[in-house]
PDB file of C-alpha atoms in Angstrom:
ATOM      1  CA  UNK A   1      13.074   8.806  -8.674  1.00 51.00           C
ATOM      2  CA  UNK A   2       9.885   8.713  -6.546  1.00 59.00           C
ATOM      3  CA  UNK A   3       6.804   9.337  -9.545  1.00 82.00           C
ATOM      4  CA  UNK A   4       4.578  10.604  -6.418  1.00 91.00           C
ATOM      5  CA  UNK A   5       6.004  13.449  -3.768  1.00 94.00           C
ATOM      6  CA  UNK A   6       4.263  14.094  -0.910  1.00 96.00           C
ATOM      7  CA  UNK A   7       4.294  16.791   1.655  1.00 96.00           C
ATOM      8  CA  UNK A   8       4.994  16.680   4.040  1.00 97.00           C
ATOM      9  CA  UNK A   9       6.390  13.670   5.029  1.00 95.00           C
ATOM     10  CA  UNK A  10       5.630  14.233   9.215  1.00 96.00           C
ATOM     11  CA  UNK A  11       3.174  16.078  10.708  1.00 97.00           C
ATOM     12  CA  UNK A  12       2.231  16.425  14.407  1.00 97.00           C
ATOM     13  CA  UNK A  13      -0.244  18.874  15.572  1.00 96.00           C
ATOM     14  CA  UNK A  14      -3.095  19.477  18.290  1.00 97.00           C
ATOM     15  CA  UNK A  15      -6.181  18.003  18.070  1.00 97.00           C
ATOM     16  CA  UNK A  16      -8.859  20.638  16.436  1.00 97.00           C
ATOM     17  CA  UNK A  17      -6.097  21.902  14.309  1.00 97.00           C
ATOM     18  CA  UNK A  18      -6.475  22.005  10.476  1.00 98.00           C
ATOM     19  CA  UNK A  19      -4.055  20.583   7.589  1.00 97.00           C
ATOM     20  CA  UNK A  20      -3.611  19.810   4.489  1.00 98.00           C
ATOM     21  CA  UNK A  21      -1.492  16.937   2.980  1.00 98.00           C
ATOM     22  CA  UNK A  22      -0.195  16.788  -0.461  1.00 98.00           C
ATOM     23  CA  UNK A  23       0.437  14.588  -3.318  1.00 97.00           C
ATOM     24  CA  UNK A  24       2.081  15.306  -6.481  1.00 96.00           C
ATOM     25  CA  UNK A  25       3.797  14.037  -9.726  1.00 95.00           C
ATOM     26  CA  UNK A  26       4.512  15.476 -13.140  1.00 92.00           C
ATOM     27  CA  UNK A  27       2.604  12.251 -14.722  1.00 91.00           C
ATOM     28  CA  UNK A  28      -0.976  12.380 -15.388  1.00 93.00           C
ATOM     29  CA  UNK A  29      -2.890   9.521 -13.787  1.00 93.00           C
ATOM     30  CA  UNK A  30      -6.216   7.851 -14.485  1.00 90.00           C
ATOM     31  CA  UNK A  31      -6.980   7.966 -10.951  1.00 91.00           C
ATOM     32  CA  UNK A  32      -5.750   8.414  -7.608  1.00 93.00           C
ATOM     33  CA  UNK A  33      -6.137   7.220  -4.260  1.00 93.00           C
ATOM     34  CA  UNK A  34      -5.785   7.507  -1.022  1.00 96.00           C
ATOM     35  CA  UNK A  35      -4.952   5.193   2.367  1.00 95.00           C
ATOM     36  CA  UNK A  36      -4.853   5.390   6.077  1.00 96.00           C
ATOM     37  CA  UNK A  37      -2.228   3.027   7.420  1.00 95.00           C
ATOM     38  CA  UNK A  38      -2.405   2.343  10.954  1.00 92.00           C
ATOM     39  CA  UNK A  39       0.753   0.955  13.062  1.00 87.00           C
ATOM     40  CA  UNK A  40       0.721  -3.012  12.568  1.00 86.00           C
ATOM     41  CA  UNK A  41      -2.250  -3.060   9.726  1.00 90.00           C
ATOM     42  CA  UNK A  42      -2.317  -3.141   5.902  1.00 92.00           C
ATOM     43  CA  UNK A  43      -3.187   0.304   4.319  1.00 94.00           C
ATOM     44  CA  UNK A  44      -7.132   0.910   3.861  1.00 93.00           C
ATOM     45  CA  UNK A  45      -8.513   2.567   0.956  1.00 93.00           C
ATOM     46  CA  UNK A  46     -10.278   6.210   1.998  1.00 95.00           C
ATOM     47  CA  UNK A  47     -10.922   7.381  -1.426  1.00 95.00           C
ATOM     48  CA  UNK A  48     -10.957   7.234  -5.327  1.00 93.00           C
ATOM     49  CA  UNK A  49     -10.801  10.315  -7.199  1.00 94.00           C
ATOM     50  CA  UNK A  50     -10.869   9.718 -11.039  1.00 93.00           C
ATOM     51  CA  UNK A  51     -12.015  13.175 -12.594  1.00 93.00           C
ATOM     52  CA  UNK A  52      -9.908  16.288 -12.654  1.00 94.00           C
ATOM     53  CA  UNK A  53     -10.994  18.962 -10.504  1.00 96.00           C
ATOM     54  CA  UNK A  54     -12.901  16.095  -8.785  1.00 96.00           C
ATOM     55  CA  UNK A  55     -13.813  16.729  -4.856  1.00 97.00           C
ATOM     56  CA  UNK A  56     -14.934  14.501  -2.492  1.00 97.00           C
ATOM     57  CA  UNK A  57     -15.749  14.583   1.500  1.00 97.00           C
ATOM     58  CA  UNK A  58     -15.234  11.446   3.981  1.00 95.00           C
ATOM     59  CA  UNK A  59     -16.729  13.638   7.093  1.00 96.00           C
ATOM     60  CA  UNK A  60     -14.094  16.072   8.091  1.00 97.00           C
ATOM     61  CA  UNK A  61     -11.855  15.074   5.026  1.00 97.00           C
ATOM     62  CA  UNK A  62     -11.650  17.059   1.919  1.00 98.00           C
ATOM     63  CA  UNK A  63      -9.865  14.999  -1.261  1.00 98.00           C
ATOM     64  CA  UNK A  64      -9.059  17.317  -4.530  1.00 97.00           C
ATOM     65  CA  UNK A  65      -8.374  16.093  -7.575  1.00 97.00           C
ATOM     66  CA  UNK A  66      -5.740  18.502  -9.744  1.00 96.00           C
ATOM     67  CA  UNK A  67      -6.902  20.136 -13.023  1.00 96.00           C
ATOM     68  CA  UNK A  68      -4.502  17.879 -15.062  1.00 95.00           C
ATOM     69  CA  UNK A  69      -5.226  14.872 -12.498  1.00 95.00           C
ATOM     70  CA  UNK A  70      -1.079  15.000 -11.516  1.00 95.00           C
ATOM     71  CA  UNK A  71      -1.657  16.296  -8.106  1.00 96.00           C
ATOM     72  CA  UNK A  72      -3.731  15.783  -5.103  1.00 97.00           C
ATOM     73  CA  UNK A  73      -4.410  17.035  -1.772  1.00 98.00           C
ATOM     74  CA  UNK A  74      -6.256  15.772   1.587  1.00 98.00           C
ATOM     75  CA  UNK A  75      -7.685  18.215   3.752  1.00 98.00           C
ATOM     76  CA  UNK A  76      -8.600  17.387   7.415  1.00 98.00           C
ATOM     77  CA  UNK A  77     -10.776  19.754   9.642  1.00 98.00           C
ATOM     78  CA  UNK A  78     -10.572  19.676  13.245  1.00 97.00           C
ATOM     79  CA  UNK A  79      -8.225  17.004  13.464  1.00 97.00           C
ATOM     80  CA  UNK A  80      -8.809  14.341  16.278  1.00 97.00           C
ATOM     81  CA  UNK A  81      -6.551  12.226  18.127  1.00 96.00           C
ATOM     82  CA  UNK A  82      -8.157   9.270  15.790  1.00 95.00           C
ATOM     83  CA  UNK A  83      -6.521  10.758  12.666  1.00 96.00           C
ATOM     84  CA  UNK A  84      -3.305   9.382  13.438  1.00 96.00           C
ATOM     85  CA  UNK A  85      -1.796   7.569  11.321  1.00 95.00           C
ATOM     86  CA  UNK A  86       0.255   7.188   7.931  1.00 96.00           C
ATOM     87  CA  UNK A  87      -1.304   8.570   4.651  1.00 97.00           C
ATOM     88  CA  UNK A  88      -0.321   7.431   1.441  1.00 96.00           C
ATOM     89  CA  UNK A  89      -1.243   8.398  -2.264  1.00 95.00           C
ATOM     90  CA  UNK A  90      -1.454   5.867  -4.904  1.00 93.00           C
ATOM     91  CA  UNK A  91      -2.093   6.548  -8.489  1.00 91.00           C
ATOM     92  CA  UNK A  92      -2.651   4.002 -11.596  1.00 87.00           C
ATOM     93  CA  UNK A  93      -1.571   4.835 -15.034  1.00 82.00           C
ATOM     94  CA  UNK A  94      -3.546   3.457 -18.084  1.00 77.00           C
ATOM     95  CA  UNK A  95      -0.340   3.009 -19.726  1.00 75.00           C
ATOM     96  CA  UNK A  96       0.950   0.668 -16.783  1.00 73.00           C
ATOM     97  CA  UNK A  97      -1.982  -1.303 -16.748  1.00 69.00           C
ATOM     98  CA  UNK A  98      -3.433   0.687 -13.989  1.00 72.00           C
ATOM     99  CA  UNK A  99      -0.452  -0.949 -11.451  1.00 78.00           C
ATOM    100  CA  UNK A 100      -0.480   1.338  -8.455  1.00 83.00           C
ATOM    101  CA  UNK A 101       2.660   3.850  -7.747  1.00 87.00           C
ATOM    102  CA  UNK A 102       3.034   5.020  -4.431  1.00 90.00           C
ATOM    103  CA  UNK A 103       3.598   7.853  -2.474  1.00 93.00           C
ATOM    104  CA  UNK A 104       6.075   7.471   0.946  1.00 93.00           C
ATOM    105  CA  UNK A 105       3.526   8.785   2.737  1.00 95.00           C
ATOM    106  CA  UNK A 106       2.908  11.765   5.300  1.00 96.00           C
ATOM    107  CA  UNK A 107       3.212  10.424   8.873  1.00 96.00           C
ATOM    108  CA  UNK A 108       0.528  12.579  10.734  1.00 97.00           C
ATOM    109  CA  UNK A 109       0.065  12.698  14.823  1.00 96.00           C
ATOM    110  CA  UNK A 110      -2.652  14.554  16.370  1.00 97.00           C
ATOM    111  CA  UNK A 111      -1.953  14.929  20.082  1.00 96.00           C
ATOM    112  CA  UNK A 112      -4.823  15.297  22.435  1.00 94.00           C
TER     113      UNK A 112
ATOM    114  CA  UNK B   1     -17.149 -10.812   5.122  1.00 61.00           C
ATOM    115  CA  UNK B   2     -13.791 -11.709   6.234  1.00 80.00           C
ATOM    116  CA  UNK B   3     -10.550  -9.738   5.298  1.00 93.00           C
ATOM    117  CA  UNK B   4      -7.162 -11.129   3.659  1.00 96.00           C
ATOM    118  CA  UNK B   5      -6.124 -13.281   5.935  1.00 96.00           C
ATOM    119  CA  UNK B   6      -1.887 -13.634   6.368  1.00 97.00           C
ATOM    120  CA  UNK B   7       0.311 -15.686   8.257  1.00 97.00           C
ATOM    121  CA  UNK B   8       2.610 -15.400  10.600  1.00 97.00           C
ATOM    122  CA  UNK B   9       2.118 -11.894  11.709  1.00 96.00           C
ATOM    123  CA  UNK B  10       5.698 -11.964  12.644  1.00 96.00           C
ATOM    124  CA  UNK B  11       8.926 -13.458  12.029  1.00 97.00           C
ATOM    125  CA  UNK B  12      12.848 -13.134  13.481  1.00 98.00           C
ATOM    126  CA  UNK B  13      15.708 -15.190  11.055  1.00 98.00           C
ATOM    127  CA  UNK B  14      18.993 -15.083  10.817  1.00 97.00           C
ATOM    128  CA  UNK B  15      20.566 -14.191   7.179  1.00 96.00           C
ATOM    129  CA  UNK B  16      20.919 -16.660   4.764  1.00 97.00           C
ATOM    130  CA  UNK B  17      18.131 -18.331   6.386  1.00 98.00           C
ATOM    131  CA  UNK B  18      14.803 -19.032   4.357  1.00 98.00           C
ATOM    132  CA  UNK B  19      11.576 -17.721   5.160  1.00 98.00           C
ATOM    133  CA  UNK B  20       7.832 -18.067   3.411  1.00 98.00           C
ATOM    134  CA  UNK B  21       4.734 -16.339   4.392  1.00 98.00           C
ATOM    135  CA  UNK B  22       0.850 -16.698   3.573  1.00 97.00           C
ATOM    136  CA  UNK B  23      -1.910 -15.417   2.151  1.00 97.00           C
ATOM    137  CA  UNK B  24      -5.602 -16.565   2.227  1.00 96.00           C
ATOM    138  CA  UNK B  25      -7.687 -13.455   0.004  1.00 95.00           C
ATOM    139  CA  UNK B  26     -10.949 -12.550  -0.171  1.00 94.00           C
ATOM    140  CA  UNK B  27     -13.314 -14.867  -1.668  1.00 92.00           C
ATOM    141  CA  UNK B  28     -13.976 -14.633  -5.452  1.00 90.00           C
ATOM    142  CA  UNK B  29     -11.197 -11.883  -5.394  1.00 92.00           C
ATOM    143  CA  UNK B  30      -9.312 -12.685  -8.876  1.00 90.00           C
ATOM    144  CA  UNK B  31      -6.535 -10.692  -8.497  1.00 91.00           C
ATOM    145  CA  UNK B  32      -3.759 -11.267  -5.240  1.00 94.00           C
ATOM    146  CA  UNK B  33      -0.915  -8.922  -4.778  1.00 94.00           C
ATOM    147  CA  UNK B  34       2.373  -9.121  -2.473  1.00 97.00           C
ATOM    148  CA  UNK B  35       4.185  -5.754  -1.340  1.00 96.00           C
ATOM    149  CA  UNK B  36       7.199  -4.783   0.322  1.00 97.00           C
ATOM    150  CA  UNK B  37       7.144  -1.858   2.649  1.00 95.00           C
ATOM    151  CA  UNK B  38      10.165  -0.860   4.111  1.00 93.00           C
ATOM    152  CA  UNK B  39       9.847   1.560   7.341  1.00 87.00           C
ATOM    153  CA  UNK B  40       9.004   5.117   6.457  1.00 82.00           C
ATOM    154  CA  UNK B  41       8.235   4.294   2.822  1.00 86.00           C
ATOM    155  CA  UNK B  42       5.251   3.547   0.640  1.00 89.00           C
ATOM    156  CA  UNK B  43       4.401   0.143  -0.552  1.00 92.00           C
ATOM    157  CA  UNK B  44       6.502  -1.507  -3.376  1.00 92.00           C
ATOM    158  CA  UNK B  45       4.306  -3.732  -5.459  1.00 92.00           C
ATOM    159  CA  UNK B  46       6.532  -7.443  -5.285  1.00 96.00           C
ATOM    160  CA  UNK B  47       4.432  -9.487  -7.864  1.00 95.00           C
ATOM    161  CA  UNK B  48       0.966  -9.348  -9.034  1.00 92.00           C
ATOM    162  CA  UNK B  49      -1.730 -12.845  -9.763  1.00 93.00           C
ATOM    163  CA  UNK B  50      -4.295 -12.719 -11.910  1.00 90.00           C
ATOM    164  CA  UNK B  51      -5.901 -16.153 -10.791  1.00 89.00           C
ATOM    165  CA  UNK B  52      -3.124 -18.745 -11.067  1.00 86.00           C
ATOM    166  CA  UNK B  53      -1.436 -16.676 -13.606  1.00 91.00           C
ATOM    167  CA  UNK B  54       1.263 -13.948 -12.426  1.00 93.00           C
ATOM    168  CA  UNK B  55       0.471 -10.503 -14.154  1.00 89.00           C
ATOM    169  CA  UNK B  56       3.522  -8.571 -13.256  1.00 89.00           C
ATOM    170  CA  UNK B  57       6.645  -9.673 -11.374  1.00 94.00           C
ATOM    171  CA  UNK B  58       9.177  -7.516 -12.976  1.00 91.00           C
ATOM    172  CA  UNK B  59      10.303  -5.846  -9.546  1.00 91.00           C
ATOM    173  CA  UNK B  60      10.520  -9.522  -7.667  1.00 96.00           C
ATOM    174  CA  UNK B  61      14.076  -9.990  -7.076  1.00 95.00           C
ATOM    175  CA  UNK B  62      13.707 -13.743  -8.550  1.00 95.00           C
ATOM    176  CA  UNK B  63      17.295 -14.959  -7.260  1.00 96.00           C
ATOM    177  CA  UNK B  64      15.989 -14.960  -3.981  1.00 97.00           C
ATOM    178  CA  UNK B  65      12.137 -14.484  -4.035  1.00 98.00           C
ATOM    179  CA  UNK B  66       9.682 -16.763  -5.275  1.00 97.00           C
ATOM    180  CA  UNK B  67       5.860 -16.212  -5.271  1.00 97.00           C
ATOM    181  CA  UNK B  68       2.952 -19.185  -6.690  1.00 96.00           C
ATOM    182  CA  UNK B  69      -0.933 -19.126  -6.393  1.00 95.00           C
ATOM    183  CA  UNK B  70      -2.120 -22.404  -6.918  1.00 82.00           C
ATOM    184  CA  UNK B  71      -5.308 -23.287  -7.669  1.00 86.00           C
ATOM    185  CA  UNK B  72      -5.512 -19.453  -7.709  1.00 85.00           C
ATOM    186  CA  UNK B  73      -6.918 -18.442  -4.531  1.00 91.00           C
ATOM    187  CA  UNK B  74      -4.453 -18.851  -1.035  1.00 95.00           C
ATOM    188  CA  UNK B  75      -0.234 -17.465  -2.179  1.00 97.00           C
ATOM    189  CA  UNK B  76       2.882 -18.175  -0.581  1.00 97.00           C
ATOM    190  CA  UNK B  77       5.837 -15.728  -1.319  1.00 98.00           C
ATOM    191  CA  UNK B  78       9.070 -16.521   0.179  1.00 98.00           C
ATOM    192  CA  UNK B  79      12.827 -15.831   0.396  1.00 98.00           C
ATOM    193  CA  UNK B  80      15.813 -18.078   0.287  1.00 97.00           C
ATOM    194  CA  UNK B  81      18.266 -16.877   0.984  1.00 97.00           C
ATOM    195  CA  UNK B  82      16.983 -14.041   3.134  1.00 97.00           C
ATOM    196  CA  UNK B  83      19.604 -10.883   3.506  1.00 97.00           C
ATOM    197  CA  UNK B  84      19.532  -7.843   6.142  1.00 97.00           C
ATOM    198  CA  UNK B  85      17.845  -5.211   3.788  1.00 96.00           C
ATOM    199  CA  UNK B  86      14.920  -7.915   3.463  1.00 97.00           C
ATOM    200  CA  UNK B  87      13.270  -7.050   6.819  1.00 97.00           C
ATOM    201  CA  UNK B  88      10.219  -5.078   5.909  1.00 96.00           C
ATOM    202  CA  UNK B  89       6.323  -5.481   5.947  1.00 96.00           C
ATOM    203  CA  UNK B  90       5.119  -7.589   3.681  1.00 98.00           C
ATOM    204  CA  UNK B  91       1.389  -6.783   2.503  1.00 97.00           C
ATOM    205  CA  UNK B  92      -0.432  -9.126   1.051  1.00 97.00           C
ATOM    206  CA  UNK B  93      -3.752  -7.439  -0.951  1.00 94.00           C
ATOM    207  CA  UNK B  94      -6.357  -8.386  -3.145  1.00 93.00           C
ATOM    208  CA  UNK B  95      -9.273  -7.140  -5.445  1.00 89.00           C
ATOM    209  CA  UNK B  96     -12.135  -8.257  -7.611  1.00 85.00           C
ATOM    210  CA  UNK B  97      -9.955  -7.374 -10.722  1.00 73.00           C
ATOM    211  CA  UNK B  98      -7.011  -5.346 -11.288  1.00 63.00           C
ATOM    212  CA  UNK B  99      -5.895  -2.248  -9.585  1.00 57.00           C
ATOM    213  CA  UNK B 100      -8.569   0.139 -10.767  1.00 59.00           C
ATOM    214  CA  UNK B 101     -11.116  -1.446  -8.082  1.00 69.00           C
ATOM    215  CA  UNK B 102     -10.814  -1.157  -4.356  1.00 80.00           C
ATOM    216  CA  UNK B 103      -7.528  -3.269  -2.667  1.00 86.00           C
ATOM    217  CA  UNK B 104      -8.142  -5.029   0.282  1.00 91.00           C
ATOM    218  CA  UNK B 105      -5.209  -5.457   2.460  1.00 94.00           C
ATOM    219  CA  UNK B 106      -4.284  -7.929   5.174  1.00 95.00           C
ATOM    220  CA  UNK B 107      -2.072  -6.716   8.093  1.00 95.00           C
ATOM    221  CA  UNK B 108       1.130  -7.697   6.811  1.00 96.00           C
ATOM    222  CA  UNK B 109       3.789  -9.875   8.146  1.00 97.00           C
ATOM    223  CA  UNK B 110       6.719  -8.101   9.987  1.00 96.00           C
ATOM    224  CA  UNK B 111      10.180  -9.564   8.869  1.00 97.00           C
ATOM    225  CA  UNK B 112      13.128  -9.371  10.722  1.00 97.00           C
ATOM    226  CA  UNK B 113      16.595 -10.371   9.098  1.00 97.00           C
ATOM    227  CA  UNK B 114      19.365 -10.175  11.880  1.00 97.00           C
TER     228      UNK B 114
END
C-alpha cells in the first residue's frame, strides 16, 4: 500500500501551459517535501513545507500545504521546456523518526 | 562545496554475480543513506547511518545486501548474490542530521542484472 498517491503519474503538455501535481495520503505528516529528478541524477530537494495551510513560491512554482498537513500540491505556471522532469513527494512522520516515505512520482514533459 | 560523490555510475552483471558500489558524502554530513529506485517508482530507503552506527535497516534484504560506514564518513553497500529484480538506481544521500534537514543526493549508480 503506497502511504503517498500522487496524480498524476505522467504528464506531457506545451510549454506555457499550466498544471498542477498532487500528493496525498490519509496520514498526517510533520512535513513534506518535494524533488525534481532529472534522467541520470539523484533527486534534488525544491521545497519544505512544515505548517498546514503553508504556501510557498520557487519562481513559477506554487507548493500548498493541506489543512491537516496529509496532502500537497505543486503548481507550475507557464511551464517551460526546463520543467521536465520527475517530481516526487516525500513526507516524514514524527512517529517514524522522521524517515522519509515516498511518492512514485508524476513524470512531467513540457514540449517546446 | 562538492556533492555526494558515488562510484561506478554504471554497472552490467550477470545473476548470481556480486556487485558493491560507493559512496563518498558531504563533509561533516552525519547521517548517509542508500536507496533503491526501481524505474517509474519513488525511492525506497535501503539502510540508514548515523555516523558509523546504522539507524534503520529494517527494509535491507540482509541475505543478500550488506551495507558498513567505517570510520563513518565514505559507505559501501553491496549485493552477493545479485538476482534480476535487483537492477535499479541506487541513490546514495546524505544530511547534516536525520531526515528532517535537507538530503543531498549523488547521481546514483545504474545496476543492471542480466
Amino acid at each position: 500500500t503506497q502511504l503517498l498517491e500522487q496524480s498524476p503519474q505522467f504528464l506531457s503538455i506545451q510549454e506555457g501551459e499550466n498544471l498542477t501535481v498532487y500528493c496525498n495520503s490519509s496520514s498526517v505528516f510533520s512535513s513534506l517535501q518535494w524533488y525534481r529528478q532529472e534522467p541520470g541524477e539523484g533527486p534534488v530537494l525544491l521545497v519544505t513545507v512544515v505548517t498546514g495551510g503553508e504556501v510557498k513560491k520557487l519562481k513559477r512554482l506554487t507548493f500548498q500545504f493541506g489543512d491537516a498537513r496529509k496532502d500537497s500540491s505543486l503548481h507550475i505556471t507557464a511551464a517551460q521546456p526546463g520543467d521536465t522532469g520527475l517530481y516526487l513527494c516525500a513526507g516524514a512522520m514524527r512517529d517514524s523518526n522522521y524517515q522519509l516515505i515516498w511518492g512514485a512520482g508524476t513524470k512531467l514533459i513540457i514540449k517546446p | 562545496e562538492a556533492g555526494v560523490a558515488q562510484s561506478p555510475r554504471y554497472k552490467i552483471i550477470e545473476k548470481r554475480q556480486s556487485v558493491a558500489f560507493w559512496c563518498n558524502p558531504i563533509s561533516g554530513h552525519a547521517t548517509l543513506y542508500w536507496y533503491q529506485q526501481i524505474l517509474g517508482q519513488g525511492p525506497k530507503l535501503l539502510i540508514q547511518f548515523q555516523n558509523n552506527g546504522v539507524v534503520d535497516d529494517s527494509q535491507l534484504p540482509k541475505d543478500r545486501f550488506s551495507a558498513e560506514r567505517l570510520k563513518g564518513v565514505d559507505s559501501t553497500l553491496k549485493i552477493q548474490p545479485a538476482k534480476l529484480e535487483d537492477s535499479a538506481v541506487y541513490l546514495c544521500a546524505s544530511s547534516l542530521q536525520n531526515m528532517n534537514t535537507e538530503a543531498f543526493f549523488g547521481q546514483g549508480t545504474r545496476l543492471t542484472v542480466v
